[in-house]
GROMACS .gro file of C-alpha atoms in nm:
model
  103
    1UNK     CA    1  -0.776   1.028   6.932
    2UNK     CA    2  -0.552   1.165   7.263
    3UNK     CA    3  -0.246   0.923   7.158
    4UNK     CA    4  -0.369   1.094   6.801
    5UNK     CA    5  -0.286   1.399   6.947
    6UNK     CA    6   0.071   1.319   7.081
    7UNK     CA    7   0.143   1.204   6.788
    8UNK     CA    8   0.026   1.533   6.571
    9UNK     CA    9   0.286   1.707   6.815
   10UNK     CA   10   0.560   1.508   6.832
   11UNK     CA   11   0.547   1.506   6.422
   12UNK     CA   12   0.508   1.866   6.459
   13UNK     CA   13   0.854   1.944   6.652
   14UNK     CA   14   1.028   1.643   6.487
   15UNK     CA   15   0.920   1.687   6.095
   16UNK     CA   16   1.032   2.141   6.055
   17UNK     CA   17   1.374   2.001   6.286
   18UNK     CA   18   1.458   1.759   6.022
   19UNK     CA   19   1.351   1.946   5.742
   20UNK     CA   20   1.616   2.264   5.882
   21UNK     CA   21   1.868   1.945   5.896
   22UNK     CA   22   1.855   1.808   5.567
   23UNK     CA   23   1.853   2.165   5.409
   24UNK     CA   24   2.150   2.251   5.606
   25UNK     CA   25   2.359   1.862   5.475
   26UNK     CA   26   2.265   1.952   5.133
   27UNK     CA   27   2.430   2.277   5.141
   28UNK     CA   28   2.712   2.114   5.334
   29UNK     CA   29   2.702   1.827   5.073
   30UNK     CA   30   2.740   2.057   4.801
   31UNK     CA   31   3.044   2.290   4.872
   32UNK     CA   32   3.239   1.989   4.949
   33UNK     CA   33   3.155   1.815   4.638
   34UNK     CA   34   3.247   2.058   4.442
   35UNK     CA   35   3.613   2.099   4.621
   36UNK     CA   36   3.645   1.759   4.487
   37UNK     CA   37   3.754   1.802   4.117
   38UNK     CA   38   3.836   2.173   3.908
   39UNK     CA   39   3.644   2.086   3.613
   40UNK     CA   40   3.260   2.083   3.663
   41UNK     CA   41   3.179   1.840   3.390
   42UNK     CA   42   3.364   1.566   3.622
   43UNK     CA   43   3.287   1.716   3.980
   44UNK     CA   44   3.089   1.475   4.162
   45UNK     CA   45   2.738   1.575   4.196
   46UNK     CA   46   2.411   1.602   4.428
   47UNK     CA   47   2.167   1.381   4.149
   48UNK     CA   48   1.865   1.296   4.394
   49UNK     CA   49   1.757   1.349   4.798
   50UNK     CA   50   1.416   1.230   4.936
   51UNK     CA   51   1.347   1.201   5.282
   52UNK     CA   52   1.642   1.015   5.407
   53UNK     CA   53   1.843   0.900   5.093
   54UNK     CA   54   2.096   1.115   4.921
   55UNK     CA   55   2.244   1.013   4.573
   56UNK     CA   56   2.576   1.175   4.472
   57UNK     CA   57   2.695   1.102   4.084
   58UNK     CA   58   3.079   1.049   4.025
   59UNK     CA   59   3.348   0.931   3.894
   60UNK     CA   60   3.486   0.595   4.062
   61UNK     CA   61   3.774   0.772   4.134
   62UNK     CA   62   3.621   0.957   4.367
   63UNK     CA   63   3.401   0.677   4.548
   64UNK     CA   64   3.535   0.672   4.914
   65UNK     CA   65   3.613   1.035   4.919
   66UNK     CA   66   3.247   1.116   4.853
   67UNK     CA   67   3.145   0.869   5.087
   68UNK     CA   68   3.338   1.068   5.348
   69UNK     CA   69   3.202   1.337   5.270
   70UNK     CA   70   2.871   1.250   5.263
   71UNK     CA   71   2.961   1.181   5.629
   72UNK     CA   72   3.108   1.459   5.744
   73UNK     CA   73   2.838   1.705   5.591
   74UNK     CA   74   2.573   1.477   5.809
   75UNK     CA   75   2.810   1.531   6.118
   76UNK     CA   76   2.847   1.917   5.997
   77UNK     CA   77   2.403   1.954   5.983
   78UNK     CA   78   2.397   1.814   6.307
   79UNK     CA   79   2.647   2.071   6.467
   80UNK     CA   80   2.502   2.333   6.285
   81UNK     CA   81   2.134   2.240   6.318
   82UNK     CA   82   2.136   2.096   6.700
   83UNK     CA   83   2.460   2.239   6.885
   84UNK     CA   84   2.626   1.975   7.097
   85UNK     CA   85   2.393   1.713   7.164
   86UNK     CA   86   2.467   1.341   7.232
   87UNK     CA   87   2.224   1.235   7.025
   88UNK     CA   88   2.358   1.074   6.698
   89UNK     CA   89   2.199   1.081   6.311
   90UNK     CA   90   2.341   0.815   6.174
   91UNK     CA   91   2.335   0.795   5.791
   92UNK     CA   92   2.525   0.486   5.633
   93UNK     CA   93   2.632   0.645   5.267
   94UNK     CA   94   2.797   0.351   5.017
   95UNK     CA   95   2.911   0.334   4.702
   96UNK     CA   96   2.734   0.157   4.441
   97UNK     CA   97   2.789   0.099   4.027
   98UNK     CA   98   2.445   0.118   3.950
   99UNK     CA   99   2.198   0.298   4.108
  100UNK     CA  100   1.979  -0.019   4.142
  101UNK     CA  101   2.214  -0.158   4.348
  102UNK     CA  102   2.207   0.110   4.635
  103UNK     CA  103   2.039   0.010   4.987
   0.00000   0.00000   0.00000
């Protein structure tokens, strides 16, 4: 029982912090994606986010830029939410031709 309370306490601290980080990540990501293309119908778009997954639909020519944008947005979110901390938040970004190929 004591162990369960400890887990609950950790989760009650970690989950809201993770939610704050994710909110800032999404805001930074949307801003950066909009800057990649001036024509809205061709701009990369955030199409899915759940827990630790982000999916962006983009023309192939933007694949490398979108990967960089995701990494930069994650780093910005870490700095804004947690300040200057040595703790790292690994976020792997990969480009695939089909959503089913994403891992």
